[in-house]
Coordinates of C-alpha atoms and ligand atoms in Angstrom, one line a residue:
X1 CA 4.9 24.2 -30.3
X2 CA 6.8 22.1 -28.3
X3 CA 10.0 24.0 -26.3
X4 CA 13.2 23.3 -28.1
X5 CA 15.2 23.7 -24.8
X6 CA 13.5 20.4 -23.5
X7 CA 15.5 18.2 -26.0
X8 CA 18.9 19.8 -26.0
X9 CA 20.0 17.7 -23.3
X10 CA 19.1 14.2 -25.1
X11 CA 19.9 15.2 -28.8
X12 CA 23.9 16.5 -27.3
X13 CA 25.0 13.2 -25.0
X14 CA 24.6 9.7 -25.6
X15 CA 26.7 7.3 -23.9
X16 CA 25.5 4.3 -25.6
X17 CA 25.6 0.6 -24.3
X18 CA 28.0 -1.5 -25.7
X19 CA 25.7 -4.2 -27.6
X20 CA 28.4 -6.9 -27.5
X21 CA 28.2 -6.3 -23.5
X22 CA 24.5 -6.5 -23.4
X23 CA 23.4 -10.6 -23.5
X24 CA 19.7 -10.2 -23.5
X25 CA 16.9 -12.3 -25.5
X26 CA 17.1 -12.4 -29.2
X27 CA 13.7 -12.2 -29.4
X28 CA 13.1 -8.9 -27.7
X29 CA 14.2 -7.7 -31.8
X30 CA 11.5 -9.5 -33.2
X31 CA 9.0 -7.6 -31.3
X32 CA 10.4 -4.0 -32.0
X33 CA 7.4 -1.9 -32.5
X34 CA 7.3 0.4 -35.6
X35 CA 6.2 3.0 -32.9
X36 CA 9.0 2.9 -30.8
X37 CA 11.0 6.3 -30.7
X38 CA 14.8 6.3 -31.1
X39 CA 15.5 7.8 -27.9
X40 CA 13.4 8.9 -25.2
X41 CA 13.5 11.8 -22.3
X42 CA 14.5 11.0 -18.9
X43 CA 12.6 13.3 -16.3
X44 CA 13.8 12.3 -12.8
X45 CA 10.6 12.8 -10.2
X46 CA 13.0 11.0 -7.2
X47 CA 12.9 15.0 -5.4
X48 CA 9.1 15.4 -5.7
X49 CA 7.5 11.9 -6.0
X50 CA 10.4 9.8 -5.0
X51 CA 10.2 12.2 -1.7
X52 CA 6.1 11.5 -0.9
X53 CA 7.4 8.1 -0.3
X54 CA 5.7 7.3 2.7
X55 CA 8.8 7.8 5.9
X56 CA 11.0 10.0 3.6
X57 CA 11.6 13.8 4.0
X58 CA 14.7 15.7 2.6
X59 CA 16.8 18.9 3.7
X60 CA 17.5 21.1 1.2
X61 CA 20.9 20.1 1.0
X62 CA 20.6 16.9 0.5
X63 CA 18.2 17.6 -2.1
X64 CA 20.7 19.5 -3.8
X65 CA 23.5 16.5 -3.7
X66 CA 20.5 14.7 -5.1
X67 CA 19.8 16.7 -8.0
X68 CA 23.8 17.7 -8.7
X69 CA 24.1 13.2 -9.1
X70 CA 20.9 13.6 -11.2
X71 CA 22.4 16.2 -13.7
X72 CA 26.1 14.4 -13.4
X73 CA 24.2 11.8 -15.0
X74 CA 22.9 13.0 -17.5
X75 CA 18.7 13.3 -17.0
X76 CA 17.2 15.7 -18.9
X77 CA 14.8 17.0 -16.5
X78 CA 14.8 17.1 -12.5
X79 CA 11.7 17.4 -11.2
X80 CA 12.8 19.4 -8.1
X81 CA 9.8 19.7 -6.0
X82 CA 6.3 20.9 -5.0
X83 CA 7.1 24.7 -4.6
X84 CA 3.7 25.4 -2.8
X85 CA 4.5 22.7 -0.6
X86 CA 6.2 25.1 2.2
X87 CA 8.9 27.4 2.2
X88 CA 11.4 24.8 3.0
X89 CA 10.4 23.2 -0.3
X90 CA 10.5 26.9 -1.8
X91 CA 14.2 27.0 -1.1
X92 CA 14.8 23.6 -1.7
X93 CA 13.8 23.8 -5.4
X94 CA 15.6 27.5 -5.5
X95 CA 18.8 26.3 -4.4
X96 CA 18.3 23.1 -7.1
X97 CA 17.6 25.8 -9.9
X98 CA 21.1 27.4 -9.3
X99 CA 23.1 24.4 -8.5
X100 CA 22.0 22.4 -11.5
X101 CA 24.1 23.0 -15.0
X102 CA 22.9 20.6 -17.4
X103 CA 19.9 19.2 -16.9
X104 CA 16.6 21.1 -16.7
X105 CA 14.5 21.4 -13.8
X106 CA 10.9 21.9 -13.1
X107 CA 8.4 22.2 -10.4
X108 CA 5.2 20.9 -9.6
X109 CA 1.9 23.0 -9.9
X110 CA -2.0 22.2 -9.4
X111 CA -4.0 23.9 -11.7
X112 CA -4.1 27.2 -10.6
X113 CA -2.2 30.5 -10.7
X114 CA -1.4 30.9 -7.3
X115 CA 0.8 27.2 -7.6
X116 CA 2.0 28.9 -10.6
X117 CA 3.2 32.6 -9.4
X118 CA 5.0 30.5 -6.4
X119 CA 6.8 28.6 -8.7
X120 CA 7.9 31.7 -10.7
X121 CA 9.0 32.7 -7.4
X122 CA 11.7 30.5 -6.9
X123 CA 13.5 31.2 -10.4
X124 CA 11.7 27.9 -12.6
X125 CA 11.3 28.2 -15.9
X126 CA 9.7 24.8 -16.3
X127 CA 6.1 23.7 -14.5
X128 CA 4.9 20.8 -14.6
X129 CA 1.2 21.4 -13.7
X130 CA -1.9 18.6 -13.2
X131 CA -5.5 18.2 -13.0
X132 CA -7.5 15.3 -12.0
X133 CA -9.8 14.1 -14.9
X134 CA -11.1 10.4 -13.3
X135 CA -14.5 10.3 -12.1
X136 CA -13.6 8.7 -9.3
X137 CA -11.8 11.9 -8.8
X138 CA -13.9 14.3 -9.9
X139 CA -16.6 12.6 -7.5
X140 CA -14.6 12.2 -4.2
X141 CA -12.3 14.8 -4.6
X142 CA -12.3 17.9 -6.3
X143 CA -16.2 18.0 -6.5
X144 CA -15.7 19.6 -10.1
X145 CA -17.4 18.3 -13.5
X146 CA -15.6 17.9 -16.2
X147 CA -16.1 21.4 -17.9
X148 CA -14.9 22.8 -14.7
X149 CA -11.9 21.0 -14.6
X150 CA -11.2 21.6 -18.3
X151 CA -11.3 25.3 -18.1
X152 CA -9.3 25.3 -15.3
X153 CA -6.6 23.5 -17.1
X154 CA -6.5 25.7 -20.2
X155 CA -6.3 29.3 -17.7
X156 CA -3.4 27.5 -15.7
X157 CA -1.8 26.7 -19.1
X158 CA -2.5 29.9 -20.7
X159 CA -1.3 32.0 -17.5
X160 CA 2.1 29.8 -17.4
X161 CA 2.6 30.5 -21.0
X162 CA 2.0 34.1 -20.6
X163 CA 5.0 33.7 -18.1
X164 CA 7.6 31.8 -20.4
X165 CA 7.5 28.8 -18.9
X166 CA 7.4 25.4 -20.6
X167 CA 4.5 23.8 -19.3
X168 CA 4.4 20.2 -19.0
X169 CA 0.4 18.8 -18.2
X170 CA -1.1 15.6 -16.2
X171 CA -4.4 14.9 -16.7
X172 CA -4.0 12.8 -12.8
X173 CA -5.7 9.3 -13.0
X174 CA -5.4 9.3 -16.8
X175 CA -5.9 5.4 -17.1
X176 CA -9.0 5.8 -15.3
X177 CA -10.6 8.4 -17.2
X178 CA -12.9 7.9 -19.7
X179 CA -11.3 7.8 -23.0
X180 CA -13.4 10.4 -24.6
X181 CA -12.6 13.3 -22.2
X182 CA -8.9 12.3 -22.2
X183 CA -8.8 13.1 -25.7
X184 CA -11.1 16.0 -25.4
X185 CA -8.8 17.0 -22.5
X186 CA -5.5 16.6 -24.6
X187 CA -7.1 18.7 -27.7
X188 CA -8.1 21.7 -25.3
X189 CA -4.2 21.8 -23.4
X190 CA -2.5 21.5 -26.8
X191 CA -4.9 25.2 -28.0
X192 CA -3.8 26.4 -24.7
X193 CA -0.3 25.7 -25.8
X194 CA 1.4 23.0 -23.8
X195 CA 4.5 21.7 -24.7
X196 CA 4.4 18.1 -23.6
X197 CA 1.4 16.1 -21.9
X198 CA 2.4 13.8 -19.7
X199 CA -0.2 10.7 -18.7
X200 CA 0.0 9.2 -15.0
X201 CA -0.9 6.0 -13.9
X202 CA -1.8 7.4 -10.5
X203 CA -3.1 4.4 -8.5
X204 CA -1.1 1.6 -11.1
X205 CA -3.8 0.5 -12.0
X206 CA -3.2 -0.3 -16.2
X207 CA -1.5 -3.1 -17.3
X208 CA 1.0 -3.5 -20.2
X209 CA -1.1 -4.1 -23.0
X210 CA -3.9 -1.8 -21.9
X211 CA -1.2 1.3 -21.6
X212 CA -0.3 0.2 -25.5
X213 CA -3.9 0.8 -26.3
X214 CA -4.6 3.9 -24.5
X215 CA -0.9 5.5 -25.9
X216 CA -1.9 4.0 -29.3
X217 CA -5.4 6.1 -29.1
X218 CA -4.1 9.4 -27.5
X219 CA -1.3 9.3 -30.4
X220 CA -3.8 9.8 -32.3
X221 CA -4.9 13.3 -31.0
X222 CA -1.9 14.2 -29.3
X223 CA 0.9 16.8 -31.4
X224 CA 3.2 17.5 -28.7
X225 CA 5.7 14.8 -27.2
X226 CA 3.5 12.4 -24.7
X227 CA 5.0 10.8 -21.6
X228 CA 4.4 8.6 -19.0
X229 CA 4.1 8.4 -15.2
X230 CA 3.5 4.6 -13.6
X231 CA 3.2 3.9 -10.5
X232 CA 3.9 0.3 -9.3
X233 CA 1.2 -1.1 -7.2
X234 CA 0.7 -4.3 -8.8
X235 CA 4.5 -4.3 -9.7
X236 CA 4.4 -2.8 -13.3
X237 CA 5.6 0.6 -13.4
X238 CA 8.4 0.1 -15.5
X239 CA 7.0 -2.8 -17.7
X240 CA 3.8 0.2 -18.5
X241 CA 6.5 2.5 -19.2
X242 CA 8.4 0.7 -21.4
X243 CA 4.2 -0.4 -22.9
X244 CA 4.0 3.3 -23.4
X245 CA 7.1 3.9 -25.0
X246 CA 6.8 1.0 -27.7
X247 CA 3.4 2.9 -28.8
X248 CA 5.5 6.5 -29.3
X249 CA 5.6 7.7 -25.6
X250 CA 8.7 10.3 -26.0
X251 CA 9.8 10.7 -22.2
X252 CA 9.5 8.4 -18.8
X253 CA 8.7 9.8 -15.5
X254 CA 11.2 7.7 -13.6
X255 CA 12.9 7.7 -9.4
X256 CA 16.1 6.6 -8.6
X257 CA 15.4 3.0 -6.4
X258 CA 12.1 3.7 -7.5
X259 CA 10.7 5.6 -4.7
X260 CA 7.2 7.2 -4.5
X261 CA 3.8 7.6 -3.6
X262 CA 2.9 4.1 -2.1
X263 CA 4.7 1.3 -3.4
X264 CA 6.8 3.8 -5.7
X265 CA 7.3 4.9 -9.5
X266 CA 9.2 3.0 -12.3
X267 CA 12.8 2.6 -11.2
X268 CA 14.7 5.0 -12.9
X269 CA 17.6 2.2 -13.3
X270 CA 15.2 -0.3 -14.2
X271 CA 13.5 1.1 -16.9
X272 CA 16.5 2.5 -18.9
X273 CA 18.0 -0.2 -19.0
X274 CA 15.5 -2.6 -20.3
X275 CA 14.5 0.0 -23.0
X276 CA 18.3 0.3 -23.8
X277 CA 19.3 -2.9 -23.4
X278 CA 15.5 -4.7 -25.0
X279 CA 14.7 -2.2 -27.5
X280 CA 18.3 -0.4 -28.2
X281 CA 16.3 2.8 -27.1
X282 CA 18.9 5.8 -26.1
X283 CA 18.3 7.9 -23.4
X284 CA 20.8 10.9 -22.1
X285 CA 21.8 9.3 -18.7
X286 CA 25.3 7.8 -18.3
X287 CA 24.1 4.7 -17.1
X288 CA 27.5 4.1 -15.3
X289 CA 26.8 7.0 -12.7
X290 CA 23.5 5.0 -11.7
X291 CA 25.0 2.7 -8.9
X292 CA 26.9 5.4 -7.1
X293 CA 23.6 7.5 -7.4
X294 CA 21.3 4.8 -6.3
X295 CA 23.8 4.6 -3.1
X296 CA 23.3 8.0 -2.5
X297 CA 19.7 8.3 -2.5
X298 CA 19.3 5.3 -0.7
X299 CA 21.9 6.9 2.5
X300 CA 20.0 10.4 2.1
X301 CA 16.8 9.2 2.4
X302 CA 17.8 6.3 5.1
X303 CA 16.1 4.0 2.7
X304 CA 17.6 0.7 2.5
X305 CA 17.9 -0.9 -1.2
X306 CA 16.1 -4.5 -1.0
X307 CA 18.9 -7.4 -1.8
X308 CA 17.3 -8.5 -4.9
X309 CA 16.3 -5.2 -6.5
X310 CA 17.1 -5.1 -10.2
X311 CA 20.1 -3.8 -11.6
X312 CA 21.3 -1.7 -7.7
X313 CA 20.4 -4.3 -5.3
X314 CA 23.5 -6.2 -3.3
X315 CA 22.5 -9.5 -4.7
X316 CA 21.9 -8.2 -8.2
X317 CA 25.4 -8.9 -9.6
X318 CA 26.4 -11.8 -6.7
X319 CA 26.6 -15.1 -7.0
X320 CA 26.8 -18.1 -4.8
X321 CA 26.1 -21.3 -6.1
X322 CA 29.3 -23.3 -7.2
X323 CA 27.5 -23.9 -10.7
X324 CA 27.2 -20.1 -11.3
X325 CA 30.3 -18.6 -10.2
X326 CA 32.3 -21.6 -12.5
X327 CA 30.1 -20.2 -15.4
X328 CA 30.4 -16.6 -14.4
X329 CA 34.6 -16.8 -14.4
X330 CA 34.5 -18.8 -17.5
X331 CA 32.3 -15.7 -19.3
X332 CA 30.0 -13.6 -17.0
X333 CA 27.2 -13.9 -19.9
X334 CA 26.3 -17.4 -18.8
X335 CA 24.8 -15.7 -16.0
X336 CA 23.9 -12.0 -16.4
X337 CA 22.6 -10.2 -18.9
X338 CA 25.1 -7.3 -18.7
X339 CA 28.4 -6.7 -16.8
X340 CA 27.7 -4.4 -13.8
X341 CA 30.5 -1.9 -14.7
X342 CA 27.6 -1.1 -17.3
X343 CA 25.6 0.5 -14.0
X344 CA 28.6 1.1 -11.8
X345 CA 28.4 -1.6 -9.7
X346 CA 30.7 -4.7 -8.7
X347 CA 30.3 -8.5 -9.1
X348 CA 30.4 -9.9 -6.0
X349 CA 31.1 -14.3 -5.2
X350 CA 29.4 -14.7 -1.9
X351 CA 30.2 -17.5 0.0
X352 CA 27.6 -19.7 1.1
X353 CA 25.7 -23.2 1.5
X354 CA 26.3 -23.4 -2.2
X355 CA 30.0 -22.4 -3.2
X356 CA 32.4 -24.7 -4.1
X357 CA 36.2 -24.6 -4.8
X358 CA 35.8 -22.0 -7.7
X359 CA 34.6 -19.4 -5.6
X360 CA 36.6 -20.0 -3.0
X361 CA 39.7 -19.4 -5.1
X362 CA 38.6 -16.4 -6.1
X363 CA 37.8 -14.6 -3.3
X364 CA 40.8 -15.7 -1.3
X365 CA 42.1 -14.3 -4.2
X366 CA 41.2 -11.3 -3.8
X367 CA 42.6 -11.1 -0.6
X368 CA 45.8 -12.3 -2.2
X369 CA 45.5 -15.8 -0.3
X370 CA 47.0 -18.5 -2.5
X371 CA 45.8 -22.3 -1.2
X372 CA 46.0 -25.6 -2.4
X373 CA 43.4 -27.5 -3.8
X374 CA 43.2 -29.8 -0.5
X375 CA 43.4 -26.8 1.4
X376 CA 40.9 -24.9 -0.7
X377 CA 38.8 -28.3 -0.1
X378 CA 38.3 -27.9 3.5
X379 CA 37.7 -24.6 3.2
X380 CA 34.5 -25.6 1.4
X381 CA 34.1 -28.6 3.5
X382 CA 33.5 -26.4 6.7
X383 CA 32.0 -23.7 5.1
X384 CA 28.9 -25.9 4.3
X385 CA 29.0 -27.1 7.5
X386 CA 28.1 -24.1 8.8
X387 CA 25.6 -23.3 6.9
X388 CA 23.6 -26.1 7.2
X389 CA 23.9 -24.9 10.8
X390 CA 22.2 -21.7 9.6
X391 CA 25.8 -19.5 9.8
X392 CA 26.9 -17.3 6.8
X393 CA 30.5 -16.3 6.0
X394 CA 31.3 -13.4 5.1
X395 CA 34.7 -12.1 3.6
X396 CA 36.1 -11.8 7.1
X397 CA 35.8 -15.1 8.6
X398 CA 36.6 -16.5 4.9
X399 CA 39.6 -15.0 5.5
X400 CA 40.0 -16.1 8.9
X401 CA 39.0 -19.4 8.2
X402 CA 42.3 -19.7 5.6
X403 CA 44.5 -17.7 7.8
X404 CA 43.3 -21.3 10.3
X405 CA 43.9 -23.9 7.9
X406 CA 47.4 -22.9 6.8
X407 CA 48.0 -22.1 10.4
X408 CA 48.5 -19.1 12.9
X409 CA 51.3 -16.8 12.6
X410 CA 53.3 -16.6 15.4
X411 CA 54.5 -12.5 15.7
X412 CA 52.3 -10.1 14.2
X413 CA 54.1 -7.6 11.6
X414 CA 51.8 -4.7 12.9
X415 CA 50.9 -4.1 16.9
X416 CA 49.3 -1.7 18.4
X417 CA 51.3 -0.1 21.7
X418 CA 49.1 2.8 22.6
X419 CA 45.9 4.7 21.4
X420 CA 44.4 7.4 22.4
X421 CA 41.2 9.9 21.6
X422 CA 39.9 13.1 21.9
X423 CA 36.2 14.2 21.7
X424 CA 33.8 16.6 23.1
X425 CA 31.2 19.5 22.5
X426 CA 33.1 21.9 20.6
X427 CA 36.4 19.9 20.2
X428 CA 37.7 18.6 17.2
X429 CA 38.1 14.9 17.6
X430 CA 41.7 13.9 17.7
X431 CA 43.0 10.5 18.3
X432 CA 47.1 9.6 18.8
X433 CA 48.3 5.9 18.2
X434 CA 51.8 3.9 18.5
X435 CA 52.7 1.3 16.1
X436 CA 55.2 -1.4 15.8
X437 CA 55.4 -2.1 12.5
X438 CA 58.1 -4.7 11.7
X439 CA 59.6 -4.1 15.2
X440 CA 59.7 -0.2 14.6
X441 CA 57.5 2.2 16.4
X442 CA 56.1 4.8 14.9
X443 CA 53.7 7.2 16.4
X444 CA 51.1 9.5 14.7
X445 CA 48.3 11.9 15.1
X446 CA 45.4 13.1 13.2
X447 CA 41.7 14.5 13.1
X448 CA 38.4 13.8 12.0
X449 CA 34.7 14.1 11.5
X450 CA 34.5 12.0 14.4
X451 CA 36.0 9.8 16.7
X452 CA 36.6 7.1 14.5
X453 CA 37.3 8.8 11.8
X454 CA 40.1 10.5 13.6
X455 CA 41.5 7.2 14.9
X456 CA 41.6 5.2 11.4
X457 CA 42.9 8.6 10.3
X458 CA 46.2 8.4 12.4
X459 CA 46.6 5.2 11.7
X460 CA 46.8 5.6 8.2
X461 CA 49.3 8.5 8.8
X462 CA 51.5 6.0 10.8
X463 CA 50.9 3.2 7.8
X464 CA 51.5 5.4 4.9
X465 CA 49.4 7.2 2.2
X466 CA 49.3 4.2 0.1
X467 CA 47.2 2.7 2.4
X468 CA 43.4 3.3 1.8
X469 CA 39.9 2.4 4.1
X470 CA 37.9 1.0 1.3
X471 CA 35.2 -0.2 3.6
X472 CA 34.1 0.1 6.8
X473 CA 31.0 -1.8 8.5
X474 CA 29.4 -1.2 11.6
X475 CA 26.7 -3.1 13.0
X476 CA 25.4 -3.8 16.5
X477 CA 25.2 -7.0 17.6
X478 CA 23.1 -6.7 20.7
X479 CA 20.8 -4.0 21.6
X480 CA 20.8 -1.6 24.1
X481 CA 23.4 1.7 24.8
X482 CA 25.7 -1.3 26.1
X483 CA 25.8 -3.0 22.9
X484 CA 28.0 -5.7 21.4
X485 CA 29.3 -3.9 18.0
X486 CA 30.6 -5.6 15.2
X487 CA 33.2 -3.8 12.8
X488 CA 34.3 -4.8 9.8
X489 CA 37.6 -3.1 7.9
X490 CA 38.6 -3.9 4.1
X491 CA 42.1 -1.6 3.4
X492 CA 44.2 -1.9 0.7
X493 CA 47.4 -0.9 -0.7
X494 CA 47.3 1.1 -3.4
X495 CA 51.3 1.6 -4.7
X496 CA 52.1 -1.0 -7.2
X497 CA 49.8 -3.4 -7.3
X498 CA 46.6 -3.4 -5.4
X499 CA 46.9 -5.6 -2.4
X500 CA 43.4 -5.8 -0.6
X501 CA 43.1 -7.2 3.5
X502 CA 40.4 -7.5 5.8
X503 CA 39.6 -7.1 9.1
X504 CA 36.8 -7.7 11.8
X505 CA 36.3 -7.4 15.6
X506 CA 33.4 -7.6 18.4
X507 CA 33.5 -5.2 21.2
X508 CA 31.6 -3.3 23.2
X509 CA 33.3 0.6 22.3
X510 CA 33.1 1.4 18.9
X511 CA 36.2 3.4 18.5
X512 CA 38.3 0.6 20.2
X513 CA 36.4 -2.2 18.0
X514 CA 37.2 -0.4 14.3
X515 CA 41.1 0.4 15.6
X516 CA 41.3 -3.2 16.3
X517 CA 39.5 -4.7 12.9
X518 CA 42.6 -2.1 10.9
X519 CA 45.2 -3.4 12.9
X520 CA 44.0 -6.8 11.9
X521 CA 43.3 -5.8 8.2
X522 CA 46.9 -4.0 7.9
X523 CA 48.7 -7.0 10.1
X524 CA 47.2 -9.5 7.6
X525 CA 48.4 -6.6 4.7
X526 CA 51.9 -6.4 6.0
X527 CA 52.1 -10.5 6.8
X528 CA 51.8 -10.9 2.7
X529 CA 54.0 -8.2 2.0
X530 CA 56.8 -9.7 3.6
X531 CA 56.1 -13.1 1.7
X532 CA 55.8 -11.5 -1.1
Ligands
KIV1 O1 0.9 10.0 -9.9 C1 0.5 11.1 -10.3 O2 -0.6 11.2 -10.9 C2 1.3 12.2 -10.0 C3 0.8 13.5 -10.6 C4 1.2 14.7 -9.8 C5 1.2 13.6 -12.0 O3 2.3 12.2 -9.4
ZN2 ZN1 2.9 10.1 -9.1

């Protein structure tokens, strides 16, 4: 019988989409199939999968921050790890077991009882345990027949049983296994007592309508829940999970920016979404925690989210052509098919070869710059100008460019008299600045994770606690140790309403170079809060 325990999770949270939020195709409803499940299980493989992408490798306690956003979000089960990986991976997944509250966490197993007894080891009560049944596998790599492989699947089930654990079984390759022995395979696991098979696309190799077919037969022999695995080679991981679930698949195998093996799993953002927003299928996971998560993963692993990736990437929720950012302030569902605070993200108006006066407006806006429309017009006049001569702008020199047009301030409100910082091996970095601020000077001191760190963090004890860093850029313009830097600073102020500035500088010391990008962001700040 299939364990209770795996469904708690997804029968006791359901933050829902808001339909009248969600602009998709009408005719996604006309296609509903009379197999598709209600809701469906989340099981989050971005620890174990997600980490075999090639270049990625974990510490355990970034694994744990992983997991901890994983069960703040709401998935029902974490696939922590390969336990008889190495010991690192041993404590990684034993640490993950005691740090995780909610959701439920597994490891990963072979087929045989030493996998299993290491995985016991580290406190699991949940394997998740595979086989290869292919003959392409079978041939060229376990050198097993298919007897062989089947006994060794029902002992490994049978002795993981015996234990208490819930056992969750892959036969791996399952879309290129001969449909005969898949069934025969999924009939001998469920007598061994298996409480959910789960069926890989190893090599994504099936496409849509052939993963409806295959779920569609093994429905037919298959009691316990049956989920799904796809990897994306030919870019359909999540359109074969979403095949799968329509024929009665009850849980996806998902990562978080859809890392994995190769060229990765279904995206974990990208596939519950379409099946809530397509299909109206729930799923446990607060899909507003899936931005800041997707941030995460992609700093922890040092892997960079692509521009135009679905639902997380930069570009997913921008817009720069004049024609879409009029239709987008009018009513974002001209243009998008949800609002991103649906997936904890912002909408962003880039400024480009294609922006006209609308978005102009707005982002000044933002800044609290107020133009006229002739004013506003050459704005966009030289914007375009530069890039047809290849140059992008970017909030800062947008900014810049309008602090030009309506013309240079003579005194600035905020100076800089002195800075100074302290750093070293075993020495807490300390920095000390001087301020005029409105012809006052004011001098303060502070510490920090580093030496920037402790610089913007005097300054803001100077400034005041209502001033906040809400971004801070760093790139290097040049290459080499004596590198050009680039910072840029976006502050603002929180008491009343929210005032935002920003600031950017070039230099050669990256200490120097971020102080003087916030004395520019909080001159600028200070310059409109004496206008106003
Ligand atoms: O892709 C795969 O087949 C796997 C197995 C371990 C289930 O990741
Ligand atoms: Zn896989």
């Amino acid at each position: 019988m299939f364990d209770q325990r795996a469904t708690e999770r997804s029968s006791s949270t359901s933050p829902h989409l808001d339909r009248k939020r969600v602009y998709t195709s009408q005719y996604n409803a006309m296609v509903r199939a009379e197999t598709l499940p209600g809701r469906v299980m989340v099981l989050d493989t971005t620890l174990r999968d997600g980490e075999q992408t090639p270049g990625v490798a974990l510490s355990a306690d970034d694994k744990v921050r992983i997991a901890q956003a994983l069960d703040d979000m709401g998935v029902d089960v974490i696939e922590a790890g390969f336990p008889a990986a190495s010991s690192g991976e041993q404590e990684a997944v034993r640490k993950i077991a005691s740090s995780v509250s909610r959701s439920r966490v597994c490891g990963l197993a072979r087929c045989n009882r030493k996998d299993i007894d290491v995985l016991l080891n580290c406190g699991l009560d949940y394997v998740h345990t595979f086989i290869a049944t292919s003959d392409i596998h079978l041939k060229h790599k376990l050198k097993m027949d298919r007897s062989q492989v089947k006994a060794r699947a029902i002992d490994s089930i049978e002795y993981a049983k015996s234990h208490g654990l819930t056992v969750e079984f892959s036969c791996e390759d399952a879309t290129r296994t001969d449909l005969e022995f898949l069934k025969e395979m999924h009939v001998a696991v469920q007598g061994a007592g298996v409480d959910k098979i789960n069926v890989p696309d190893t090599v994504g190799t099936i496409s849509p309508p052939a993963m409806e077919y295959l779920i569609k037969e093994l429905m037919t022999v298959t009691r316990v829940p049956i989920s799904v695995h796809c990897h994306d080679d030919f870019g359909l991981a999540v359109a074969n999970s979403i095949a799968a679930v329509r024929q009665g698949a009850q849980q996806v195998h998902v990562t978080v920016n859809g890392l994995g093996e190769r060229a990765g799993n279904a995206a974990l953002e990208e596939t519950i979404l379409a099946l809530m927003a397509f299909f109206d299928v729930e799923t446990s996971v607060d899909t507003r925690k899936i931005g800041p998560a997707s941030k995460l993963v992609s700093r922890l692993t040092g892997y960079p989210i692509p521009g135009n990736k679905a639902i997380v990437g930069a570009n997913a929720f921008a817009h720069e052509s004049g024609i879409h950012v009029h239709g987008v302030l009018g009513d974002p569902s001209t243009y998008e098919a949800f609002g991103p605070e649906l997936v904890g993200v912002q909408r962003n108006i880039v400024i480009g070869k294609h922006t006209g006066a609308h978005s102009v407006k707005e982002k000044l806006g933002e800044y609290g710059i107020d133009l006229t429309d002739e004013q506003v017009a050459q704005i966009v006049d030289k914007v375009k100008k530069l890039a047809d001569s290849g140059k992008g702008v970017d909030d800062a020199e947008l900014v810049a460019l309008a602090s030009h047009i309506v013309g240079q301030r003579e005194a600035k409100n905020v100076r800089l008299k002195e800075f100074a910082v302290f750093t070293g091996i075993n020495t807490t970095p300390t920095a000390v600045v001087s301020i005029e601020v409105n012809g006052e000077k004011k001098t303060g001191t502070s510490i920090g994770i580093g030496p920037v760190d402790a610089a913007i963090n005097a300054i803001k004890s100077v400034m005041g606690n209502d001033i906040s860093l809400e971004e801070y850029r760093l790139s290097a313009i040049t290459g080499g140790s004596d590198s050009l830097c680039e910072v840029t600073v976006r502050v603002a102020r929180c008491g009343g309403k929210k005032m935002m500035s920003i600031g950017k500088a070039v230099g050669t010391d990256i200490v120097q170079t971020s102080v003087d990008s916030t004395m520019e962001a909080l001159d600028r700040l200070y310059c409109r809060k004496k206008e106003q």
